[in-house]
Coordinates of C-alpha atoms and ligand atoms in Angstrom, one line a residue:
M1296 CA -9.4 -58.8 188.2
A1297 CA -9.3 -56.3 185.3
D1298 CA -7.0 -53.8 187.0
S1299 CA -3.4 -55.0 187.3
S1300 CA -2.7 -53.1 190.5
T1301 CA -5.8 -54.8 192.0
G1302 CA -4.3 -58.2 191.0
E1303 CA -1.2 -57.3 192.9
L1304 CA -3.4 -56.7 196.0
H1305 CA -4.6 -60.3 196.1
A1306 CA -1.0 -61.5 196.3
R1307 CA 0.0 -59.0 199.0
V1308 CA -3.0 -59.7 201.2
G1309 CA -1.9 -63.3 201.3
V1310 CA 1.5 -62.2 202.6
D1311 CA 0.0 -60.0 205.3
D1312 CA -2.8 -62.2 206.5
G1313 CA -0.7 -64.3 208.8
A1314 CA 0.4 -61.4 211.1
A1315 CA -3.0 -59.9 211.3
A1316 CA -4.8 -63.2 211.9
S1317 CA -2.9 -63.8 215.1
W1318 CA -4.8 -60.9 216.6
R1319 CA -8.5 -61.3 215.8
G1320 CA -9.4 -64.5 213.9
S1321 CA -13.1 -63.9 213.3
S1322 CA -12.8 -60.4 211.9
L1323 CA -9.9 -61.4 209.8
R1324 CA -11.9 -64.3 208.3
V1325 CA -14.5 -61.8 207.2
M1326 CA -11.8 -59.7 205.7
A1327 CA -10.2 -62.6 203.9
R1328 CA -13.5 -63.6 202.5
R1329 CA -14.1 -60.1 201.3
V1330 CA -10.7 -59.8 199.8
D1331 CA -10.9 -63.1 197.9
S1332 CA -14.4 -62.6 196.6
E1333 CA -16.1 -60.2 194.1
P1334 CA -17.2 -57.6 194.0
W1335 CA -14.7 -55.3 195.6
P1336 CA -16.3 -53.0 198.1
L1337 CA -15.3 -49.8 196.3
E1338 CA -17.1 -50.5 193.0
T1339 CA -20.2 -48.5 193.8
A1340 CA -18.3 -45.7 195.6
S1341 CA -18.7 -42.1 194.4
T1342 CA -15.5 -40.4 193.2
A1343 CA -16.6 -37.0 194.6
P1344 CA -14.8 -36.0 197.7
L1345 CA -17.0 -36.9 200.7
W1346 CA -16.9 -33.4 202.1
I1347 CA -17.8 -31.6 198.9
D1348 CA -20.5 -34.2 198.1
R1349 CA -22.3 -33.7 201.4
L1350 CA -22.4 -29.9 201.2
D1351 CA -25.9 -28.6 201.6
P1352 CA -26.5 -26.4 199.6
P1353 CA -24.1 -27.8 197.0
V1354 CA -21.2 -25.6 195.8
A1355 CA -22.3 -22.8 193.5
P1356 CA -19.2 -20.9 192.3
R1357 CA -19.2 -17.1 192.6
P1358 CA -19.0 -15.1 189.4
G1359 CA -15.6 -14.7 187.7
L1360 CA -13.8 -11.4 187.1
D1361 CA -14.6 -9.9 183.7
G1362 CA -12.4 -6.8 183.4
D1363 CA -9.3 -5.1 184.6
M1364 CA -9.2 -4.1 188.3
D1365 CA -7.0 -2.3 190.8
V1366 CA -6.9 -3.5 194.4
D1367 CA -4.5 -3.0 197.3
V1368 CA -3.9 -6.7 197.8
A1369 CA -4.5 -9.5 195.3
I1370 CA -4.4 -13.1 196.6
V1371 CA -4.2 -15.9 194.1
G1372 CA -5.8 -19.1 195.4
G1373 CA -8.9 -19.6 197.5
G1374 CA -7.8 -22.5 199.7
F1375 CA -7.0 -22.2 203.4
S1376 CA -3.8 -20.3 202.8
G1377 CA -5.4 -17.6 200.6
L1378 CA -8.6 -17.3 202.7
W1379 CA -6.8 -17.1 206.1
T1380 CA -4.5 -14.4 204.7
A1381 CA -7.5 -12.4 203.5
Y1382 CA -9.5 -13.0 206.6
Y1383 CA -6.9 -11.7 209.0
L1384 CA -5.7 -8.9 206.8
K1385 CA -9.2 -7.4 206.6
R1386 CA -9.4 -7.5 210.3
L1387 CA -6.1 -5.8 210.7
E1388 CA -6.6 -3.2 207.9
P1389 CA -10.4 -2.8 207.2
A1390 CA -9.8 0.0 204.7
L1391 CA -7.7 -2.1 202.4
R1392 CA -9.3 -3.4 199.1
V1393 CA -8.5 -7.1 199.1
A1394 CA -9.4 -9.6 196.4
V1395 CA -9.1 -13.4 196.3
L1396 CA -8.8 -14.9 192.8
E1397 CA -9.8 -18.5 192.6
R1398 CA -9.7 -20.7 189.5
H1399 CA -12.6 -23.0 190.4
H1400 CA -14.3 -22.4 193.7
C1401 CA -13.0 -21.8 197.2
G1402 CA -12.0 -25.1 198.7
F1403 CA -11.6 -26.8 195.3
G1404 CA -8.0 -27.8 196.0
A1405 CA -6.5 -29.8 198.9
S1406 CA -8.3 -27.6 201.4
G1407 CA -11.7 -29.0 200.5
R1408 CA -10.7 -32.7 200.1
N1409 CA -8.1 -33.5 202.8
G1410 CA -8.3 -35.8 205.8
G1411 CA -9.5 -33.0 208.1
W1412 CA -6.6 -33.4 210.5
A1413 CA -6.0 -29.9 212.0
V1414 CA -2.9 -31.3 213.6
G1415 CA -0.2 -29.4 215.6
E1416 CA 2.6 -30.6 213.4
L1417 CA 4.7 -29.1 210.6
A1418 CA 6.3 -31.0 207.7
G1419 CA 9.7 -29.7 208.9
S1420 CA 10.4 -31.3 212.3
V1421 CA 11.4 -29.4 215.4
S1422 CA 15.0 -30.4 214.8
D1423 CA 14.9 -29.2 211.1
Y1424 CA 13.9 -25.7 212.3
A1425 CA 16.2 -25.8 215.2
R1426 CA 19.1 -26.3 212.8
R1427 CA 18.1 -23.2 210.9
S1428 CA 17.5 -21.1 214.1
S1429 CA 17.7 -22.3 217.7
P1430 CA 16.0 -25.0 219.8
S1431 CA 13.9 -22.3 221.6
E1432 CA 12.8 -20.6 218.4
S1433 CA 11.9 -24.0 216.9
L1434 CA 9.9 -24.8 220.0
A1435 CA 8.1 -21.5 219.7
L1436 CA 7.2 -22.4 216.1
M1437 CA 5.8 -25.7 217.2
R1438 CA 3.7 -24.1 220.0
A1439 CA 2.5 -21.5 217.5
V1440 CA 1.1 -24.4 215.3
F1441 CA -0.4 -25.9 218.5
D1442 CA -2.1 -22.6 219.0
A1443 CA -3.4 -22.6 215.4
V1444 CA -5.3 -25.7 216.2
D1445 CA -7.2 -23.8 218.9
E1446 CA -7.4 -20.7 216.8
I1447 CA -9.3 -22.6 214.1
G1448 CA -11.8 -23.7 216.7
R1449 CA -12.1 -20.1 218.1
V1450 CA -12.7 -18.6 214.6
A1451 CA -15.2 -21.4 213.7
A1452 CA -17.1 -20.6 216.9
A1453 CA -17.0 -16.8 216.5
E1454 CA -18.0 -16.9 212.8
Q1455 CA -20.5 -19.7 213.3
I1456 CA -18.8 -21.9 210.8
D1457 CA -20.3 -25.3 211.5
C1458 CA -17.3 -27.5 210.5
D1459 CA -17.6 -30.4 213.0
Y1460 CA -14.5 -29.3 214.9
A1461 CA -13.5 -31.7 217.6
K1462 CA -10.3 -31.5 219.5
G1463 CA -9.6 -35.1 220.5
G1464 CA -5.8 -35.3 219.8
T1465 CA -4.1 -37.6 217.4
I1466 CA -3.3 -41.3 218.1
R1467 CA -0.6 -42.9 216.1
V1468 CA 0.0 -46.6 216.8
A1469 CA 3.2 -48.5 216.2
R1470 CA 2.3 -51.9 214.7
T1471 CA 5.8 -53.3 214.2
D1472 CA 8.9 -53.2 216.5
P1473 CA 10.8 -50.8 214.2
Q1474 CA 7.8 -48.5 214.3
A1475 CA 7.8 -48.7 218.1
E1476 CA 11.6 -47.9 218.2
R1477 CA 10.9 -44.8 216.1
Q1478 CA 8.1 -43.7 218.4
A1479 CA 10.4 -44.0 221.5
A1480 CA 13.1 -42.0 219.7
E1481 CA 10.5 -39.4 218.7
I1482 CA 9.4 -38.9 222.3
A1483 CA 13.0 -38.7 223.5
E1484 CA 13.6 -35.9 220.9
A1485 CA 10.4 -34.1 221.9
R1486 CA 11.4 -34.1 225.5
S1487 CA 14.9 -32.8 224.7
F1488 CA 13.2 -29.8 223.0
G1489 CA 11.0 -29.2 226.0
L1490 CA 7.6 -30.6 224.8
T1491 CA 5.5 -31.7 227.7
E1492 CA 3.6 -34.9 228.4
D1493 CA 0.3 -33.0 227.9
E1494 CA 1.5 -32.1 224.4
I1495 CA 3.0 -35.4 223.3
R1496 CA 3.1 -38.7 225.2
L1497 CA 4.2 -42.3 224.6
L1498 CA 1.6 -44.9 225.3
G1499 CA 1.9 -48.6 226.2
P1500 CA 0.0 -51.0 224.0
D1501 CA -3.0 -51.3 226.3
E1502 CA -3.4 -47.5 226.6
A1503 CA -3.0 -47.1 222.9
R1504 CA -5.6 -49.8 222.1
E1505 CA -8.0 -48.0 224.4
L1506 CA -7.9 -45.1 221.9
L1507 CA -7.7 -47.1 218.7
N1508 CA -8.2 -50.9 218.9
A1509 CA -6.1 -51.7 215.9
T1510 CA -4.2 -54.9 215.1
E1511 CA -0.7 -55.6 216.3
V1512 CA -0.3 -52.5 218.5
R1513 CA 3.1 -52.3 220.2
S1514 CA 2.9 -48.7 221.4
G1515 CA 1.3 -45.4 220.6
I1516 CA 1.9 -41.7 220.5
L1517 CA -0.8 -39.3 221.7
L1518 CA -0.4 -35.8 220.4
G1519 CA -2.7 -33.4 222.4
P1520 CA -2.8 -30.3 220.1
S1521 CA -4.8 -31.8 217.3
A1522 CA -8.4 -31.5 216.1
V1523 CA -10.5 -32.9 213.3
V1524 CA -12.7 -30.8 211.0
D1525 CA -14.9 -31.2 208.0
P1526 CA -12.5 -29.4 205.7
A1527 CA -14.9 -28.4 203.0
K1528 CA -17.4 -26.9 205.5
L1529 CA -14.4 -25.0 207.0
A1530 CA -13.1 -23.8 203.7
L1531 CA -16.5 -22.7 202.3
G1532 CA -17.6 -21.3 205.7
L1533 CA -14.3 -19.3 205.9
A1534 CA -14.9 -18.0 202.4
C1535 CA -18.3 -16.7 203.5
A1536 CA -17.0 -15.1 206.7
T1537 CA -14.1 -13.5 204.7
E1538 CA -16.5 -12.1 202.1
A1539 CA -18.8 -10.8 204.8
S1540 CA -15.9 -8.9 206.2
G1541 CA -15.5 -7.0 202.9
V1542 CA -13.0 -9.1 200.9
E1543 CA -14.0 -9.6 197.3
I1544 CA -13.9 -13.1 196.0
Y1545 CA -13.8 -13.9 192.3
E1546 CA -14.2 -17.6 191.5
Q1547 CA -13.9 -19.2 188.0
T1548 CA -10.9 -16.8 187.6
G1549 CA -7.7 -18.5 186.8
A1550 CA -4.3 -16.6 186.9
A1551 CA -2.0 -17.4 184.0
G1552 CA 1.0 -15.5 185.6
I1553 CA 2.1 -13.1 188.2
G1554 CA 4.6 -10.3 187.5
G1555 CA 5.1 -6.6 186.9
G1556 CA 2.8 -5.7 189.8
A1557 CA -0.2 -7.5 188.3
V1558 CA -1.9 -10.9 188.1
Q1559 CA -2.7 -11.8 184.5
I1560 CA -6.0 -13.6 184.3
A1561 CA -6.3 -16.3 181.7
A1562 CA -8.8 -15.9 178.9
E1563 CA -11.9 -18.1 178.8
G1564 CA -11.0 -21.6 177.7
A1565 CA -7.3 -21.0 178.3
R1566 CA -5.7 -23.5 180.6
G1567 CA -6.1 -22.4 184.2
S1568 CA -9.4 -20.6 183.6
P1569 CA -12.4 -22.9 182.9
A1570 CA -14.9 -20.1 182.8
G1571 CA -13.0 -16.8 182.8
R1572 CA -14.7 -14.1 180.8
G1573 CA -11.7 -12.9 178.9
R1574 CA -8.0 -12.0 179.3
C1575 CA -7.7 -9.2 181.9
E1576 CA -5.4 -8.0 184.6
V1577 CA -5.5 -7.3 188.3
R1578 CA -3.0 -4.7 189.3
A1579 CA -2.0 -4.5 193.0
P1580 CA 1.0 -3.3 195.0
V1581 CA 0.8 -6.5 197.0
I1582 CA 0.3 -9.9 195.4
V1583 CA 0.2 -13.1 197.4
R1584 CA 0.6 -16.5 195.8
A1585 CA -1.4 -19.2 197.6
T1586 CA -1.6 -21.8 194.9
E1587 CA 0.2 -24.7 196.5
A1588 CA 0.3 -27.8 194.3
Y1589 CA -1.2 -25.9 191.4
T1590 CA 1.7 -23.4 191.3
R1591 CA 3.0 -25.4 188.4
D1592 CA 0.4 -23.7 186.2
L1593 CA 1.7 -20.2 186.7
R1594 CA 4.1 -18.9 184.1
G1595 CA 7.7 -19.7 185.0
Q1596 CA 6.9 -21.5 188.2
R1597 CA 6.5 -25.1 187.1
R1598 CA 9.4 -26.4 189.2
D1599 CA 8.8 -24.4 192.4
I1600 CA 6.4 -26.9 194.1
L1601 CA 6.0 -30.6 193.4
P1602 CA 2.4 -31.7 193.1
V1603 CA 1.9 -35.0 194.8
Y1604 CA -1.3 -37.1 195.0
S1605 CA -2.9 -38.3 198.1
R1606 CA -6.1 -40.4 198.1
M1607 CA -8.9 -41.2 200.5
I1608 CA -11.9 -43.5 201.0
A1609 CA -14.9 -43.1 203.3
T1610 CA -17.2 -45.7 204.8
E1611 CA -20.9 -45.4 205.2
P1612 CA -22.1 -44.1 208.6
L1613 CA -21.4 -46.9 211.0
P1614 CA -23.4 -48.2 214.0
D1615 CA -22.2 -47.1 217.5
E1616 CA -21.4 -50.7 218.4
I1617 CA -18.5 -50.7 216.0
F1618 CA -17.0 -47.8 217.9
D1619 CA -17.5 -49.7 221.2
D1620 CA -14.9 -52.0 219.7
I1621 CA -12.7 -49.6 217.6
G1622 CA -12.6 -46.8 220.2
L1623 CA -12.0 -43.2 218.8
V1624 CA -14.4 -42.0 221.5
N1625 CA -13.4 -38.3 221.4
R1626 CA -12.8 -38.4 217.6
P1627 CA -9.0 -38.3 217.7
S1628 CA -7.5 -38.5 214.3
F1629 CA -5.5 -41.7 213.8
A1630 CA -2.8 -43.4 211.8
D1631 CA -0.2 -46.1 212.1
D1632 CA 3.5 -45.3 212.0
R1633 CA 4.6 -46.9 208.8
R1634 CA 6.8 -44.7 206.6
M1635 CA 4.2 -44.3 203.9
V1636 CA 1.8 -41.8 205.5
T1637 CA -1.7 -42.9 206.5
Y1638 CA -4.4 -40.7 208.1
G1639 CA -7.9 -41.3 209.4
Q1640 CA -10.7 -39.7 211.2
R1641 CA -14.1 -40.6 212.7
T1642 CA -16.4 -38.1 211.1
A1643 CA -19.3 -36.4 213.0
D1644 CA -21.7 -38.7 211.3
N1645 CA -19.8 -41.8 212.3
R1646 CA -18.0 -42.7 209.1
I1647 CA -14.3 -43.5 208.9
A1648 CA -12.5 -41.4 206.4
F1649 CA -9.1 -42.8 205.7
G1650 CA -6.3 -41.8 203.3
A1651 CA -2.8 -42.7 202.3
T1652 CA -0.1 -41.7 199.9
G1653 CA 0.3 -44.1 197.0
V1654 CA 1.9 -43.7 193.5
P1655 CA 2.3 -40.1 194.1
Y1656 CA 3.6 -38.2 191.2
S1657 CA 3.0 -37.8 187.4
F1658 CA 5.8 -37.1 185.0
G1659 CA 6.3 -33.3 184.3
S1660 CA 4.4 -32.4 187.5
R1661 CA 1.1 -33.0 185.6
I1662 CA -2.1 -32.8 187.6
V1663 CA -4.5 -35.3 186.0
P1664 CA -8.0 -35.6 187.6
A1665 CA -8.2 -39.3 186.5
A1666 CA -5.1 -40.1 188.6
E1667 CA -6.9 -38.8 191.8
T1668 CA -9.5 -41.6 191.4
H1669 CA -7.2 -44.5 190.4
S1670 CA -9.1 -47.5 191.6
G1671 CA -6.1 -49.7 192.2
M1672 CA -4.7 -47.1 194.7
H1673 CA -8.1 -46.9 196.4
H1674 CA -8.3 -50.7 196.8
R1675 CA -4.9 -50.6 198.4
I1676 CA -5.9 -48.0 200.9
W1677 CA -9.0 -50.0 201.7
R1678 CA -6.8 -53.0 202.3
V1679 CA -4.5 -51.1 204.6
L1680 CA -7.5 -49.9 206.6
A1681 CA -9.1 -53.3 206.8
E1682 CA -5.9 -54.9 207.9
M1683 CA -5.4 -52.2 210.6
L1684 CA -9.1 -52.3 211.7
P1685 CA -10.7 -55.6 210.6
Q1686 CA -13.9 -54.5 212.3
L1687 CA -14.4 -52.4 209.1
A1688 CA -13.9 -55.1 206.6
D1689 CA -17.6 -55.4 205.8
A1690 CA -18.3 -51.7 205.9
R1691 CA -19.6 -50.2 202.6
I1692 CA -17.3 -47.7 201.0
T1693 CA -19.4 -44.8 199.8
H1694 CA -16.7 -42.4 198.6
R1695 CA -13.2 -42.5 197.1
W1696 CA -11.3 -39.5 195.9
G1697 CA -8.0 -37.8 195.8
G1698 CA -6.2 -34.5 195.6
V1699 CA -2.8 -32.9 195.2
L1700 CA -0.6 -31.5 197.9
G1701 CA 2.5 -29.4 197.4
I1702 CA 6.1 -30.2 198.3
P1703 CA 9.0 -27.7 198.1
R1704 CA 12.5 -29.0 197.3
N1705 CA 13.7 -28.5 200.9
W1706 CA 10.5 -30.1 202.3
L1707 CA 10.0 -27.1 204.6
P1708 CA 6.8 -25.0 204.6
G1709 CA 7.2 -21.3 205.0
V1710 CA 5.9 -17.8 204.7
R1711 CA 7.7 -15.1 202.7
F1712 CA 6.8 -11.5 202.1
D1713 CA 9.1 -8.9 200.5
P1714 CA 7.9 -5.4 201.4
H1715 CA 10.0 -3.9 198.6
T1716 CA 8.4 -5.9 195.7
G1717 CA 5.1 -6.6 197.5
E1718 CA 5.4 -10.3 196.7
G1719 CA 4.1 -12.8 199.2
V1720 CA 4.3 -16.6 199.1
L1721 CA 3.0 -19.1 201.6
G1722 CA 2.6 -22.9 201.7
G1723 CA 4.7 -25.9 200.8
Y1724 CA 3.0 -27.8 203.7
V1725 CA 3.8 -31.3 202.2
G1726 CA 0.6 -32.8 203.6
E1727 CA 0.2 -31.1 207.0
G1728 CA -1.4 -27.8 206.0
V1729 CA -4.8 -27.6 207.7
A1730 CA -3.5 -26.0 211.0
A1731 CA -0.3 -24.7 209.5
S1732 CA -2.1 -22.7 206.8
N1733 CA -4.0 -20.9 209.6
L1734 CA -0.7 -19.8 211.2
A1735 CA 0.8 -19.0 207.8
G1736 CA -2.1 -16.9 206.6
R1737 CA -2.3 -15.0 209.9
T1738 CA 1.5 -14.4 209.7
M1739 CA 1.3 -13.3 206.1
A1740 CA -1.5 -10.8 207.0
E1741 CA 0.7 -9.4 209.9
L1742 CA 3.7 -9.1 207.6
I1743 CA 1.7 -7.2 205.0
A1744 CA 0.2 -4.9 207.6
E1745 CA 3.6 -4.3 209.1
R1746 CA 2.7 -5.7 212.5
D1747 CA 5.5 -7.1 214.7
T1748 CA 4.0 -10.0 216.6
E1749 CA 5.2 -13.3 218.2
R1750 CA 4.5 -14.9 214.8
T1751 CA 6.3 -12.6 212.4
S1752 CA 9.8 -13.7 213.6
L1753 CA 9.2 -17.5 213.8
P1754 CA 11.9 -19.5 212.0
W1755 CA 9.7 -20.5 209.1
V1756 CA 9.3 -16.8 208.1
G1757 CA 11.6 -16.1 205.1
V1758 CA 12.4 -19.8 204.4
T1759 CA 13.2 -20.2 200.7
S1760 CA 13.8 -23.4 198.7
R1761 CA 15.6 -24.1 195.5
R1762 CA 13.6 -25.4 192.6
W1763 CA 13.0 -29.1 191.7
E1764 CA 15.2 -30.8 189.2
P1765 CA 14.2 -30.8 185.5
E1766 CA 12.7 -34.0 184.2
P1767 CA 13.4 -36.9 184.0
L1768 CA 15.4 -36.5 187.2
R1769 CA 12.5 -35.3 189.2
W1770 CA 10.3 -38.2 188.2
L1771 CA 13.0 -40.8 188.8
G1772 CA 13.9 -39.4 192.2
V1773 CA 10.4 -39.1 193.5
R1774 CA 9.2 -42.5 192.2
A1775 CA 12.2 -44.4 193.3
S1776 CA 12.1 -42.9 196.8
R1777 CA 8.4 -43.7 197.2
A1778 CA 8.9 -47.3 195.9
L1779 CA 11.8 -47.8 198.3
L1780 CA 9.9 -46.5 201.3
G1781 CA 7.0 -48.9 200.4
V1782 CA 9.4 -51.8 200.2
A1783 CA 11.0 -50.8 203.5
D1784 CA 7.6 -50.8 205.2
H1785 CA 6.8 -54.2 203.8
R1786 CA 10.0 -55.7 204.8
E1787 CA 9.8 -54.3 208.3
Q1788 CA 6.3 -55.7 208.6
R1789 CA 7.5 -59.1 207.6
S1790 CA 10.7 -59.3 209.6
D1791 CA 10.0 -56.9 212.5
R1792 CA 13.5 -55.5 212.0
P1793 CA 14.3 -51.9 210.9
D1794 CA 15.2 -51.5 207.3
R1795 CA 17.6 -48.6 207.6
L1796 CA 19.4 -49.2 204.3
L1797 CA 16.4 -48.8 202.0
S1798 CA 14.8 -46.0 204.0
G1799 CA 18.2 -44.2 204.1
I1800 CA 18.6 -44.4 200.3
A1801 CA 15.0 -43.2 199.9
R1802 CA 15.7 -40.2 202.1
L1803 CA 18.8 -39.4 200.1
L1804 CA 16.8 -39.6 196.9
R1805 CA 14.2 -37.2 198.2
G1806 CA 16.8 -34.7 199.3
G1807 CA 17.7 -35.7 202.8
H1808 CA 14.3 -35.7 204.5
Ligands
FAD256 C1 -6.1 -36.0 199.9 C2 -5.4 -35.0 200.8 C3 -5.4 -35.2 202.2 C4 -4.8 -34.3 203.1 N1 -5.0 -34.5 204.4 C5 -4.5 -33.6 205.3 C6 -4.8 -33.6 206.6 O1 -5.6 -34.5 207.1 N2 -4.3 -32.7 207.5 C7 -3.5 -31.7 207.0 O2 -3.0 -30.9 207.8 N3 -3.2 -31.6 205.7 C8 -3.7 -32.5 204.8 N4 -3.5 -32.3 203.4 C9 -2.8 -31.1 203.0 C10 -3.7 -29.9 203.1 O3 -5.0 -30.2 202.6 C11 -3.0 -28.7 202.4 O4 -1.7 -28.6 202.8 C12 -3.8 -27.4 202.5 O5 -5.1 -27.6 202.3 C13 -3.2 -26.4 201.6 O6 -4.0 -25.3 201.5 P1 -3.7 -24.2 200.4 O7 -4.7 -23.2 200.5 O8 -2.3 -23.8 200.5 O9 -3.8 -25.0 199.0 P2 -5.1 -25.5 198.2 O10 -6.1 -25.9 199.1 O11 -4.6 -26.5 197.2 O12 -5.6 -24.2 197.5 C14 -5.0 -23.7 196.4 C15 -6.1 -23.0 195.6 O13 -5.6 -22.2 194.6 C16 -6.4 -22.3 193.4 N5 -5.5 -22.0 192.3 C17 -4.4 -22.7 192.0 N6 -3.8 -22.1 190.9 C18 -4.5 -21.0 190.6 C19 -4.4 -20.1 189.6 N7 -3.4 -20.1 188.7 N8 -5.4 -19.1 189.6 C20 -6.4 -19.0 190.5 N9 -6.5 -20.0 191.4 C21 -5.6 -21.0 191.5 C22 -6.8 -23.8 193.4 O14 -7.9 -24.0 192.6 C23 -7.0 -24.0 194.9 O15 -8.4 -23.8 195.3 C24 -4.1 -33.2 202.5 C25 -4.0 -33.0 201.2 C26 -4.7 -33.9 200.3 C27 -4.6 -33.7 198.8

């Protein structure tokens, strides 16, 4: 095997085979054959994100800005955060001149390449926000995110955005005893905050396998407020709906900095503006930063948000019989409950799109497109999927891709708007931003328009975070914490006993979360 990380895979598959084989011998034999033989199933896969690759017509970026401009509100970033802000703001204040400035094309970033989980969860847990406010306010925040899941469906229907929205919940299975223990504790905590059985429920192994027939299932959690979408269709459809409402969208327009009541647009060829026409300025009394992982490119903001890679693979469209075995009947999103995050969905055309975090971070917060398509990481994700669902071991992988998500130092997403300076910031979703960005954008619009609503006083409004440490501390902390979590998962899988020491150290390294 040319790739050293792929070589490591061979060894690890040997370790894991025993546990999985006890469940379904025949499928596992297929998988073992596949794993041991050449070629690897990913070799012919396209490295374009599935969702972008399938767009019909294909993406055609809007023209860039080519001169100075004055607007009422300038929004930097054309992902979900920026677009939802613009969409709701124009509805609240139709007379405002609102412009979205996007470096590539709307949906270029995480919004167009994610797992499509519009899930009623926030990166900060209900207890994190309760510590900062009160249990009832934290519960109100969680229920507002639940509502955002429905709101996305409502807007998609009203604006005729065909984004394959399906609200089938999320099923997370525990595949080791420590994972099952954590699920029971999570449900106990959810109940103590007042979440109902309809919202979140613990399932026994049989009930869980009905939804997702994975290997080694010990228990499951079904989260009701959760939908799946095709994220690129949603992002590009939302851009069209927003534009139709009167918002101006300038693509191929990269901001070099924000300050002094203006957004400085990078000149053509300068970093951050692949096709900008020349250096110019957008002056606005209100400027919103919605740049998430790419914030590191803005002057003076390199350490505000940590860019972290997540990567995905997608199978070819699969025959219905496979789903007779796997389940996923109402297209719930799915994962197992290891510490390293995994996420999957059955797409509207019967593929499995599946992702995971791997080697997550490049020194100096660099964002390197080649790292998004690191083949060793994709092989590893394929192996996790095939081990969890051996029924897929022979499926052709047609796409493999990656993207960057953004993590603030306190690991808490939030919405901030200062009416005195006119500066707004939203994001820091960590990896749970599809539904959360709807709530964040809607809240940002209401704050700018000075509306008091049930959203504008939620406990994530006004959350601030300190900056990340300078290098090499940042790199050392993040890499060590990820490595320890990976080892903790592996040891738990082998021993079926919780590895609290390693995961505790990992949590300390990443700042207590
Ligand atoms: C592989 C992957 C899988 C994920 N899966 C899920 C999932 O299943 N469910 C979930 O809830 N979340 C998921 N996430 C996270 C989720 O996609 C993000 O939290 C969410 O899309 C963030 O939206 P955003 O608009 O804030 O940021 P982005 O979508 O990253 O948008 C930022 C935009 O700003 C533009 N931009 C940046 N800098 C500048 C500049 N200087 N000038 C002009 N424009 C600029 C970028 O080009 C980009 O289009 C995933 C993320 C990744 C990478």
